[in-house]
Short mmCIF file of N, CA and C in Angstrom, two decimals:
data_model
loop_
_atom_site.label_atom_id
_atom_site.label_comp_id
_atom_site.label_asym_id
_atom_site.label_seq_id
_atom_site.Cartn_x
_atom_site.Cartn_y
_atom_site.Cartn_z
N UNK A 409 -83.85 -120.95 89.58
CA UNK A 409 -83.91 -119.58 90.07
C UNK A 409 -82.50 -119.12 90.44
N UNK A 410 -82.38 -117.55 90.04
CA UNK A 410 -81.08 -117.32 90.50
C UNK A 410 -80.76 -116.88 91.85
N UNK A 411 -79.39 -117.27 92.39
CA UNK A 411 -79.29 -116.94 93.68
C UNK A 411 -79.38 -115.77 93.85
N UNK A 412 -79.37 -115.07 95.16
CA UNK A 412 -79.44 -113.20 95.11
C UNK A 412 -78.10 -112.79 95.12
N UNK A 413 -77.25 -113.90 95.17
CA UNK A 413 -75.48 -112.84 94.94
C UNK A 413 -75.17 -112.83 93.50
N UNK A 414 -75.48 -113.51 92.83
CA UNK A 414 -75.58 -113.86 91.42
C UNK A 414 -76.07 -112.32 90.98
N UNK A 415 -77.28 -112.28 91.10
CA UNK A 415 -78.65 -110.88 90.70
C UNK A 415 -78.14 -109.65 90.52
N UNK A 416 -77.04 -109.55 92.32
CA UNK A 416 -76.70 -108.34 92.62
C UNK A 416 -75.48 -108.50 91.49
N UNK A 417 -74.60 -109.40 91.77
CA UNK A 417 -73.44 -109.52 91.01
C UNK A 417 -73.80 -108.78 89.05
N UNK A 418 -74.57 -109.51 88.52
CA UNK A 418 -75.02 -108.95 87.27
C UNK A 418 -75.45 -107.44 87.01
N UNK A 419 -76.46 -106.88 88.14
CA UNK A 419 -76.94 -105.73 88.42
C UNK A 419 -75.59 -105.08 88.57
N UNK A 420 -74.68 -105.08 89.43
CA UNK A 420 -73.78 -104.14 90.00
C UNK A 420 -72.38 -104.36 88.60
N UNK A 421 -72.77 -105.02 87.67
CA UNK A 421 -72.04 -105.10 86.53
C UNK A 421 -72.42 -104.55 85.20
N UNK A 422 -73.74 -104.61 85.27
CA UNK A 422 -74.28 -103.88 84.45
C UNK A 422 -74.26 -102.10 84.49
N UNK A 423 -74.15 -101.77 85.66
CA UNK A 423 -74.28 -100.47 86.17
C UNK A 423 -73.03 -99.66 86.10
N UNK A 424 -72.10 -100.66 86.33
CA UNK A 424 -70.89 -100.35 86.41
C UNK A 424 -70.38 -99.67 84.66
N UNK A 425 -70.54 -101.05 83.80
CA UNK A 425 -70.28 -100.55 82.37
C UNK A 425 -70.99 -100.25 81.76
N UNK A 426 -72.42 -99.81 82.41
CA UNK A 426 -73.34 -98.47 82.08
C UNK A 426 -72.94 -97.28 82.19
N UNK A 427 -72.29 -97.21 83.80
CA UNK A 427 -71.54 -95.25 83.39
C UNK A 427 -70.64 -95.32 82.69
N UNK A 428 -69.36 -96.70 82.32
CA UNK A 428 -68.33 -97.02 81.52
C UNK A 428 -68.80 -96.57 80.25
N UNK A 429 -70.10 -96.71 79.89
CA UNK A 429 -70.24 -96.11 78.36
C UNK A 429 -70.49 -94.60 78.45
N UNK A 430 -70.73 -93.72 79.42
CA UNK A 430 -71.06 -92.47 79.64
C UNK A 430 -69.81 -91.73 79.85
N UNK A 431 -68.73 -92.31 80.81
CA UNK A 431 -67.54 -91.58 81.51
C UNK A 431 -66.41 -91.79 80.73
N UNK A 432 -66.27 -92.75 79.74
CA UNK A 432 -65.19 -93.24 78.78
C UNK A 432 -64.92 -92.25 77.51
N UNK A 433 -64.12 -91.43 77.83
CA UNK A 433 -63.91 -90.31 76.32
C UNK A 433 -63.31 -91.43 74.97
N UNK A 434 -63.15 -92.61 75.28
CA UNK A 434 -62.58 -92.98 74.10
C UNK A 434 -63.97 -93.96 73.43
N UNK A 435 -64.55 -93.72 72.13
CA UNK A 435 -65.60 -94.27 71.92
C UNK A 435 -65.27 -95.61 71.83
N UNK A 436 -64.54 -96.23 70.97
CA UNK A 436 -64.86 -97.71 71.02
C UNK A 436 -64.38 -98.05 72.60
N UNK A 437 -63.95 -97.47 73.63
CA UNK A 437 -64.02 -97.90 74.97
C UNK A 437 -65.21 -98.25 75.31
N UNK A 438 -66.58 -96.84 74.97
CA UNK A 438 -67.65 -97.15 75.44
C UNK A 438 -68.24 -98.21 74.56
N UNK A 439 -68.14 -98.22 73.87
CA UNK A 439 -68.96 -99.50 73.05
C UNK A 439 -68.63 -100.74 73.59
N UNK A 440 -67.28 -101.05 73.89
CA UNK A 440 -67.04 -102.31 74.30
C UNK A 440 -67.62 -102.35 75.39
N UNK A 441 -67.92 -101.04 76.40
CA UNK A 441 -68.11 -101.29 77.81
C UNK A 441 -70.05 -101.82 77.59
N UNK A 442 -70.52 -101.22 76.52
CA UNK A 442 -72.06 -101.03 76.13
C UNK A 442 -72.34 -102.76 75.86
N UNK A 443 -71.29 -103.46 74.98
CA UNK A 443 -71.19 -104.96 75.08
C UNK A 443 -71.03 -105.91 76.58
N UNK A 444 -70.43 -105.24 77.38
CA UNK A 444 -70.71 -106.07 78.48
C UNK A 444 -72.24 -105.56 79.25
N UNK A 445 -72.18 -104.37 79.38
CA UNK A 445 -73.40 -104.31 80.26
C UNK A 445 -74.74 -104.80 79.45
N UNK A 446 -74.63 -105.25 77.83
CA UNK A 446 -75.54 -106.03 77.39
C UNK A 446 -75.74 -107.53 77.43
N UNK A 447 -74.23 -108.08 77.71
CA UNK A 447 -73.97 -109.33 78.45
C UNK A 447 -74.51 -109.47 79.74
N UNK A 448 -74.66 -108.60 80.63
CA UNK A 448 -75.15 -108.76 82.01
C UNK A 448 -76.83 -108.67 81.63
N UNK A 449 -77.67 -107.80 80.88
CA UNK A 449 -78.43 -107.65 80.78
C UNK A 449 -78.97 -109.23 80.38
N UNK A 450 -78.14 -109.85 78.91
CA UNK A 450 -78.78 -111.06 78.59
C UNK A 450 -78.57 -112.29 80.18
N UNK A 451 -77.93 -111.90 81.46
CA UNK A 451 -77.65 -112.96 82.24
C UNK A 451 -78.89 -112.62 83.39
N UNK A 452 -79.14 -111.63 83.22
CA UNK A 452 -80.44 -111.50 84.00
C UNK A 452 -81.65 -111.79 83.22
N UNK A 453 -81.75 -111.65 81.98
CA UNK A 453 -83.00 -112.29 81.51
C UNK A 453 -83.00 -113.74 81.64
N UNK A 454 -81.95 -114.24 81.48
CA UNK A 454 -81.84 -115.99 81.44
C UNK A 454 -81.98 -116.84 83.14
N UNK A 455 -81.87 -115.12 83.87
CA UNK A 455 -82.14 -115.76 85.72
C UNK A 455 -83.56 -115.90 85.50
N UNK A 456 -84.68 -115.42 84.81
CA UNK A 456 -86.24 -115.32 84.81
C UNK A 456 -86.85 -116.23 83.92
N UNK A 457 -85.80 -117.48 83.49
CA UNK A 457 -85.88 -118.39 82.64
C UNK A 457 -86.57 -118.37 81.62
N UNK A 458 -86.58 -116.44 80.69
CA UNK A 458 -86.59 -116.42 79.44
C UNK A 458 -85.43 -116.44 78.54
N UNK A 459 -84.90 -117.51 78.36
CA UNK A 459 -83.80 -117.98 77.99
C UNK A 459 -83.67 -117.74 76.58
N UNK A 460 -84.88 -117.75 75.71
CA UNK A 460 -85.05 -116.89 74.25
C UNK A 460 -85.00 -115.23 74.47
N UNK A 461 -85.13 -114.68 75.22
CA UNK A 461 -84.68 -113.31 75.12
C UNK A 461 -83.64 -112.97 75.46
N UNK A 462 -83.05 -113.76 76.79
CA UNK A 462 -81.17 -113.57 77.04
C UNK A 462 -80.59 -113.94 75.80
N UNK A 463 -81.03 -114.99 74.95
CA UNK A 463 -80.00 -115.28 73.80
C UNK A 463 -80.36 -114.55 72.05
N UNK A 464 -81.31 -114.14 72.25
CA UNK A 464 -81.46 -112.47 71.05
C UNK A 464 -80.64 -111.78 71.55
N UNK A 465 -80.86 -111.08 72.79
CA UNK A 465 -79.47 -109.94 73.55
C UNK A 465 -78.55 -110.37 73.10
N UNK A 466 -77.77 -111.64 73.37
CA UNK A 466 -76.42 -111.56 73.12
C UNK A 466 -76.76 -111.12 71.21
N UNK A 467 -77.13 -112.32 70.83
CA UNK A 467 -77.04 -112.72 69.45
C UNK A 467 -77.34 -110.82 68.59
N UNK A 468 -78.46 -110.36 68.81
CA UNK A 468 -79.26 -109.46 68.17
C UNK A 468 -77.64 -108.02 68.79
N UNK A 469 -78.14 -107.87 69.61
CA UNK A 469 -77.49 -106.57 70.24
C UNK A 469 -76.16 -106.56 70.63
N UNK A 470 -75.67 -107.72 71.46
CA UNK A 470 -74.31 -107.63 71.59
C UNK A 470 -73.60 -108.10 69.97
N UNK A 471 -73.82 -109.06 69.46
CA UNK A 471 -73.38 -109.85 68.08
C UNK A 471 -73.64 -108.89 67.36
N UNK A 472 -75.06 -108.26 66.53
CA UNK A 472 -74.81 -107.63 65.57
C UNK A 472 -75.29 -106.14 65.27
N UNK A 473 -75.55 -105.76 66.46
CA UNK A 473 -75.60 -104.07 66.58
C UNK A 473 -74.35 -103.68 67.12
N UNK A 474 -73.70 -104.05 67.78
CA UNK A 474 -72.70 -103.36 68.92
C UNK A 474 -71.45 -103.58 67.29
N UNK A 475 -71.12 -104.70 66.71
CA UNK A 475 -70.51 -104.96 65.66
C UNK A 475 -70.15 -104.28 64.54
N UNK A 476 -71.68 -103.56 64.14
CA UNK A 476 -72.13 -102.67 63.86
C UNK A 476 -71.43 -101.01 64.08
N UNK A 477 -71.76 -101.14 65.16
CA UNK A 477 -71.43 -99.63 65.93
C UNK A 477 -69.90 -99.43 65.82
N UNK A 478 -69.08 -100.90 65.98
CA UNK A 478 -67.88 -100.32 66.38
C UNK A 478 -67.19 -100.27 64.76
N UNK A 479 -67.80 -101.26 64.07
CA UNK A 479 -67.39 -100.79 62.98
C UNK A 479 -67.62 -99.46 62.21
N UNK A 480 -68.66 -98.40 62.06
CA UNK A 480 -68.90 -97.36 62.15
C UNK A 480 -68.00 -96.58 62.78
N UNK A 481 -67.48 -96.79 64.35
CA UNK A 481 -66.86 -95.73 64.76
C UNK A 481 -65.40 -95.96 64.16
N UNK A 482 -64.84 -97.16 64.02
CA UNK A 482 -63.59 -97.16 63.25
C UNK A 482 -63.21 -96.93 62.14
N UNK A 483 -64.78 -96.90 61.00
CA UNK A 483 -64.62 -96.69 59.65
C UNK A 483 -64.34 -94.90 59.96
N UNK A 484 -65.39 -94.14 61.00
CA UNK A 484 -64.94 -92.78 60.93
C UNK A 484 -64.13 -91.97 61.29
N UNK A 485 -63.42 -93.13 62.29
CA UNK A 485 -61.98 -92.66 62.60
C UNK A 485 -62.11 -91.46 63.55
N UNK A 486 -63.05 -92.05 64.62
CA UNK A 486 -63.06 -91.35 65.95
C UNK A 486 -61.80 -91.10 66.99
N UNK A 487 -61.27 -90.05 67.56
CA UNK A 487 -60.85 -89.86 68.40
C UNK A 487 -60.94 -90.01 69.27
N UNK A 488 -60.19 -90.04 70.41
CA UNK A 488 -61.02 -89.97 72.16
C UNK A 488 -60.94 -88.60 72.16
N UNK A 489 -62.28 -87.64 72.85
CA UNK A 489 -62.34 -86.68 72.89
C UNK A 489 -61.54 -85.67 73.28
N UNK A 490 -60.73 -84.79 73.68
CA UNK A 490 -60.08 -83.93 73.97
C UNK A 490 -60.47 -83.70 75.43
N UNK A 491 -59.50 -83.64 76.46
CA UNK A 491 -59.61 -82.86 77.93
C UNK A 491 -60.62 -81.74 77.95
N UNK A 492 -61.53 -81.18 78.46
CA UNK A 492 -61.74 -79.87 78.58
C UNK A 492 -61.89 -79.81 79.96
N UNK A 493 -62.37 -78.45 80.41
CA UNK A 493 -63.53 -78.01 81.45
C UNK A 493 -64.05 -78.30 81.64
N UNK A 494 -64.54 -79.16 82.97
CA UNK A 494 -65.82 -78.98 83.64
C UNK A 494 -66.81 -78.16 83.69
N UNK A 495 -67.83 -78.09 83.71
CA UNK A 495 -68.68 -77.26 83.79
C UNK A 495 -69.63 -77.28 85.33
N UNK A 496 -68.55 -77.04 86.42
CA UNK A 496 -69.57 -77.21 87.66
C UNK A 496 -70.70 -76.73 87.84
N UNK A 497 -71.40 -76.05 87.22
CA UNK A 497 -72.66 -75.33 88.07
C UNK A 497 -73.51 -76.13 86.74
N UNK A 498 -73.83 -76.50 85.59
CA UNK A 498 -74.18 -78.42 85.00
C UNK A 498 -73.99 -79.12 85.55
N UNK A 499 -72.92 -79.89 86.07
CA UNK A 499 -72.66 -80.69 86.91
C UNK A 499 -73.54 -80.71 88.18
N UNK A 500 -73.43 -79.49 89.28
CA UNK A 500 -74.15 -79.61 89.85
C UNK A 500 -75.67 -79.59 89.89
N UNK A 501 -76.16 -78.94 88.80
CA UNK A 501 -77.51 -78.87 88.33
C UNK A 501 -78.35 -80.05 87.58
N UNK A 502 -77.39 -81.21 87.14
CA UNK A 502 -77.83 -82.09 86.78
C UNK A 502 -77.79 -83.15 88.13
N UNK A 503 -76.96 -83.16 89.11
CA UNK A 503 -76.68 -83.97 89.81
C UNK A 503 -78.20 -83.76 90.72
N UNK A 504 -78.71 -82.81 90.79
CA UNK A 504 -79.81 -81.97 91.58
C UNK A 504 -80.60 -82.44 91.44
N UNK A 505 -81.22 -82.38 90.13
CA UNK A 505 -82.62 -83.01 89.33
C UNK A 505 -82.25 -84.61 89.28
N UNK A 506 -81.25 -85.01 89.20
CA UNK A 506 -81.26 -86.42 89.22
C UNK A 506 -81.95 -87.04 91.00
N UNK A 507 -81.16 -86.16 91.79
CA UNK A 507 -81.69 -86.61 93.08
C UNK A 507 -83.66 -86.13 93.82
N UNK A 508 -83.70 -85.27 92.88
CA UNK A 508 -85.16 -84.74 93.04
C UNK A 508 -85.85 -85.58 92.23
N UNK A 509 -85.42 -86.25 90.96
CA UNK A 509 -86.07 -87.40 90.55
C UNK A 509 -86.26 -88.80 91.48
N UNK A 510 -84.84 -89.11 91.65
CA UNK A 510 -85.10 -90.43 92.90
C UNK A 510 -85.71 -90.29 93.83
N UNK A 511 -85.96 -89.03 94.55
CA UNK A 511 -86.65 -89.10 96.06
C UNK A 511 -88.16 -88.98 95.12
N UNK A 512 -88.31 -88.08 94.43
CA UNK A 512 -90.00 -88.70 93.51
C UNK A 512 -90.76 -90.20 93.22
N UNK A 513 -89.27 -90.96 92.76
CA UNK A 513 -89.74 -92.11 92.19
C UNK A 513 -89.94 -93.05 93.84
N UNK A 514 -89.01 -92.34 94.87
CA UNK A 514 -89.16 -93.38 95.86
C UNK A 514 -90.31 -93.38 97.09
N UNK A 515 -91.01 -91.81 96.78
CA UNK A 515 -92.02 -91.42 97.38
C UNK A 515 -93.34 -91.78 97.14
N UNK A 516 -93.35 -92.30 95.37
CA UNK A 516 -94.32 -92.64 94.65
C UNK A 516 -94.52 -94.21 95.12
N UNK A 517 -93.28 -94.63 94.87
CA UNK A 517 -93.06 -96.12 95.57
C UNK A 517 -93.91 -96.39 96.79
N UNK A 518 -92.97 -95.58 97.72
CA UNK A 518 -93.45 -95.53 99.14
C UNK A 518 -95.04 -95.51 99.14
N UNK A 519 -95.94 -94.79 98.76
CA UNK A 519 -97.18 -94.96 98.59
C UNK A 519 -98.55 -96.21 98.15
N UNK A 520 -97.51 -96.23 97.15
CA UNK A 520 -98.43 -97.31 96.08
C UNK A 520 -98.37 -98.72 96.49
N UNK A 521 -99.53 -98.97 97.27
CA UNK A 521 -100.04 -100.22 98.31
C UNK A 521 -99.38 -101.21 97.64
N UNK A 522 -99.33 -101.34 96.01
CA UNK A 522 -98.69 -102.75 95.38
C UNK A 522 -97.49 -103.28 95.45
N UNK A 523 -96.81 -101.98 95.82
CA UNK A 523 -94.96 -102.06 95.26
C UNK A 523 -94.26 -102.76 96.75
N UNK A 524 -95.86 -103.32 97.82
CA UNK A 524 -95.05 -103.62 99.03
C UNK A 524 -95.17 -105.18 98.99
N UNK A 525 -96.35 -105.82 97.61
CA UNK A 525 -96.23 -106.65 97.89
C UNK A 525 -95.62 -107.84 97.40
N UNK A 526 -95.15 -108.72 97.56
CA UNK A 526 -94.66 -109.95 96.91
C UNK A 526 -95.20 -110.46 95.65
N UNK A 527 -94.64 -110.38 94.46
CA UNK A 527 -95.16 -110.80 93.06
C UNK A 527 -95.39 -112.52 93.11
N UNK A 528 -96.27 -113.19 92.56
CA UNK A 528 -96.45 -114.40 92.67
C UNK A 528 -95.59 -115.00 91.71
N UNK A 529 -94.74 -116.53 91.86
CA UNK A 529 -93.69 -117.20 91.21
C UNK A 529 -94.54 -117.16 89.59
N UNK A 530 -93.14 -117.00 88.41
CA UNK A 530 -93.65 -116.85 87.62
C UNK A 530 -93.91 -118.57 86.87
N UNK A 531 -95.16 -118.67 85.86
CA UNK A 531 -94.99 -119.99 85.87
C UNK A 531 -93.75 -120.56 84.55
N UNK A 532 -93.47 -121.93 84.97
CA UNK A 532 -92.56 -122.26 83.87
C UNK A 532 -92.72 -122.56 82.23
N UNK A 533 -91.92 -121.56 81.54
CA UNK A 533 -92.19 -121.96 80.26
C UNK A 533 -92.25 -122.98 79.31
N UNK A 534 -92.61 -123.41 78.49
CA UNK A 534 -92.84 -124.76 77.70
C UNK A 534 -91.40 -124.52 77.52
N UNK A 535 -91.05 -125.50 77.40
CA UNK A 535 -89.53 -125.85 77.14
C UNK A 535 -89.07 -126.39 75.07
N UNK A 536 -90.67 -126.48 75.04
CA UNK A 536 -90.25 -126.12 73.12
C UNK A 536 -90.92 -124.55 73.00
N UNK A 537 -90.29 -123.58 73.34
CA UNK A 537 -90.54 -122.34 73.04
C UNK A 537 -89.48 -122.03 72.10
N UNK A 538 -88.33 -122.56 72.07
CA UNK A 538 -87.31 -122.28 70.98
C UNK A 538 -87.64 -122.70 70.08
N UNK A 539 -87.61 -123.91 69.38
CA UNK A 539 -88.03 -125.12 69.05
C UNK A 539 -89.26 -124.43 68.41
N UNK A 540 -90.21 -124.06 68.49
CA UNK A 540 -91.95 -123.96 68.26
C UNK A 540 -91.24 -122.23 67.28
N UNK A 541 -90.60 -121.95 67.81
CA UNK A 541 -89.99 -120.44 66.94
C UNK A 541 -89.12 -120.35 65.37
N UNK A 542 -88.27 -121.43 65.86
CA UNK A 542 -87.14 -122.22 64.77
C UNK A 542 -88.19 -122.49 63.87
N UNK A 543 -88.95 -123.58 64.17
CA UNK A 543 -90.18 -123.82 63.68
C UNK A 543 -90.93 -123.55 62.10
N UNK A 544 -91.27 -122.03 62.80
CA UNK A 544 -92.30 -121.13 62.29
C UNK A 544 -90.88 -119.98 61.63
N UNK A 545 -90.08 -120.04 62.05
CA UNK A 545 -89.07 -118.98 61.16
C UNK A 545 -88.40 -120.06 60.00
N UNK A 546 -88.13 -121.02 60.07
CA UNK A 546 -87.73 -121.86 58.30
C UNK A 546 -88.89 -122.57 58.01
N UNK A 547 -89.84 -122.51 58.85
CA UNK A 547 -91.17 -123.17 57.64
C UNK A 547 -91.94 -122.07 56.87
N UNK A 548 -92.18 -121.05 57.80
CA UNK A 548 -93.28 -120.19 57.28
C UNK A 548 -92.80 -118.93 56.34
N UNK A 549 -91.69 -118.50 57.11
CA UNK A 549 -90.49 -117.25 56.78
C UNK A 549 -89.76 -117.65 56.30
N UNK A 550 -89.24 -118.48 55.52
CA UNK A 550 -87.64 -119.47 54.82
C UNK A 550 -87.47 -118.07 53.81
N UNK A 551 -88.46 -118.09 53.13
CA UNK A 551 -87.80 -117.20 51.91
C UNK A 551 -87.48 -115.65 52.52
N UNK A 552 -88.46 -114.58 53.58
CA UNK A 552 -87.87 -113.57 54.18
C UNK A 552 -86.61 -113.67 54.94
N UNK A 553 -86.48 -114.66 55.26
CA UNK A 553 -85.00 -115.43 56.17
C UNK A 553 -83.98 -115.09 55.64
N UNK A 554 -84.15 -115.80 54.23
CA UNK A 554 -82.79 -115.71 53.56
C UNK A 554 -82.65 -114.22 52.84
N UNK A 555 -83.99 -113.99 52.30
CA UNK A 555 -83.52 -112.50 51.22
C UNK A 555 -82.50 -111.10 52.65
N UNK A 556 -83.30 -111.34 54.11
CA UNK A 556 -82.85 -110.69 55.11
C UNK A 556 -81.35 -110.96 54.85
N UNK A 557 -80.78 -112.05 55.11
CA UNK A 557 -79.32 -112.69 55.08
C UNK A 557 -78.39 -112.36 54.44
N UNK A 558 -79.09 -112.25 52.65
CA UNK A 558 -78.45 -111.81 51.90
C UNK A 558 -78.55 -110.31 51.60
N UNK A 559 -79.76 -109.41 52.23
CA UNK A 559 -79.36 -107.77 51.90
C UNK A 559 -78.25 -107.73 52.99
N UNK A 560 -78.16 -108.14 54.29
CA UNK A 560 -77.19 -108.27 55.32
C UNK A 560 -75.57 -108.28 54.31
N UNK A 561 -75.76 -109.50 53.94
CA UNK A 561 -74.11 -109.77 53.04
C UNK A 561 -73.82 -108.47 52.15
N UNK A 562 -75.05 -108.39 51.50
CA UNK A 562 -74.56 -106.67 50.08
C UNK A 562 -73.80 -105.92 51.25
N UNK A 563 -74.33 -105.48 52.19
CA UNK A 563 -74.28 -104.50 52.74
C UNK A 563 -73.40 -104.23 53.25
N UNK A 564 -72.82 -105.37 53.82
CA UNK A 564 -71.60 -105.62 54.50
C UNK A 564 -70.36 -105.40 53.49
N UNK A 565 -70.72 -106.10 52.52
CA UNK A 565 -69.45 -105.67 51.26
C UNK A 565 -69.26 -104.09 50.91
N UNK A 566 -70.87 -103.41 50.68
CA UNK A 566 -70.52 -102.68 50.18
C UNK A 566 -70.13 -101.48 51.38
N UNK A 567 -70.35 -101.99 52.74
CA UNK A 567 -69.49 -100.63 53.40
C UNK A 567 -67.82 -100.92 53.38
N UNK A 568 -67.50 -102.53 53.45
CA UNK A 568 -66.12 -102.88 52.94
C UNK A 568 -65.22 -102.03 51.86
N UNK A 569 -65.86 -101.91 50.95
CA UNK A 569 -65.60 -101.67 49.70
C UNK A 569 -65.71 -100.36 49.51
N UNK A 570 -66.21 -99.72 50.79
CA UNK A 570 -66.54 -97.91 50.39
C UNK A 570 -65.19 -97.50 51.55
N UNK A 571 -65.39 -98.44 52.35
CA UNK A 571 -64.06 -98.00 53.23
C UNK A 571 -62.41 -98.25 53.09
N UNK A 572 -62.69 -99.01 52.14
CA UNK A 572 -61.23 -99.23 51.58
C UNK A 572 -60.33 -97.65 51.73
N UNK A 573 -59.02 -97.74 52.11
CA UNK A 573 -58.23 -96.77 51.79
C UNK A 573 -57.40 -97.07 50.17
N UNK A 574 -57.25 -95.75 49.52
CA UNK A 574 -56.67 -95.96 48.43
C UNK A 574 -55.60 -95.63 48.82
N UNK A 575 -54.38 -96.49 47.81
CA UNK A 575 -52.95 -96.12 48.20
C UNK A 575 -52.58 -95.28 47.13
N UNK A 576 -51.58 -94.57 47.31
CA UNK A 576 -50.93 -93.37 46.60
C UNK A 576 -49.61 -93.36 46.29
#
């Protein structure tokens, strides 16, 4: 079980390079920041000792979506956005409804006899849950496995190969 400075520590990291992907005008800033707060995400699933879903997160989302993404934003040759204006009276109008949402969600809370009480320990998972998955993905799936693998490889070449710059 994880300690509670640990919890907060992950939580208050995740949150952090959660607005990092919102407040960052430079996109691959936010993406990289979108890779850690998916790193914190996989370190809190692995505190609830689903240790197969912290390691898809990294593998699936941080490894090959975020990879993904940033390659996209570099093939299109994003900018960091330009300075503008604020828009205070948005600003303040969103800041509004955000806080009329929280005192909702915490009123609803406040009510609902369940949310006061203590969840019972969760029990421990078979420890061939990986193992029993591996399993059933190269015995049963071998051949969807690989054809997946290899549309993966085309694909990869052929955005290579479309992004090439020609020289002149």
């Amino acid at each position: 079980m994880i300690s509670p400075f640990l919890f907060w520590i992950f939580a208050l990291l995740m949150l952090i390079f959660g607005a990092a992907v919102i407040i960052n005008r430079n996109p691959v800033a936010s993406a990289l920041s979108l890779v850690v707060s998916f790193v914190g995400l996989a370190a809190l699933f692995m505190s609830l000792d689903a240790y197969f879903i912290g390691i898809i997160q990294v593998l699936v989302y941080t490894g090959a979506i975020m990879v993904v993404f940033l390659f996209i934003i570099m093939l299109l040759d994003l900018r960091a956005e330009e300075l503008r204006k604020i828009n205070w009276v948005a600003s303040a109008g969103g800041l509004a409804v955000a806080l009329v949402l929280m005192v909702q969600i915490f009123s609803v809370i406040a009510r609902f006899p369940a949310a006061k009480q203590r969840l019972p320990a969760l029990s421990k998972p078979p420890p061939e849950d990986v193992y029993q998955i591996g399993l059933l993905l190269f015995n049963n799936y071998n051949l969807p496995f690989q054809v997946i693998g290899v549309v993966i490889l085309i694909a990869t070449i052929g955005v290579i190969v479309l992004s090439r710059r020609e020289t002149r």
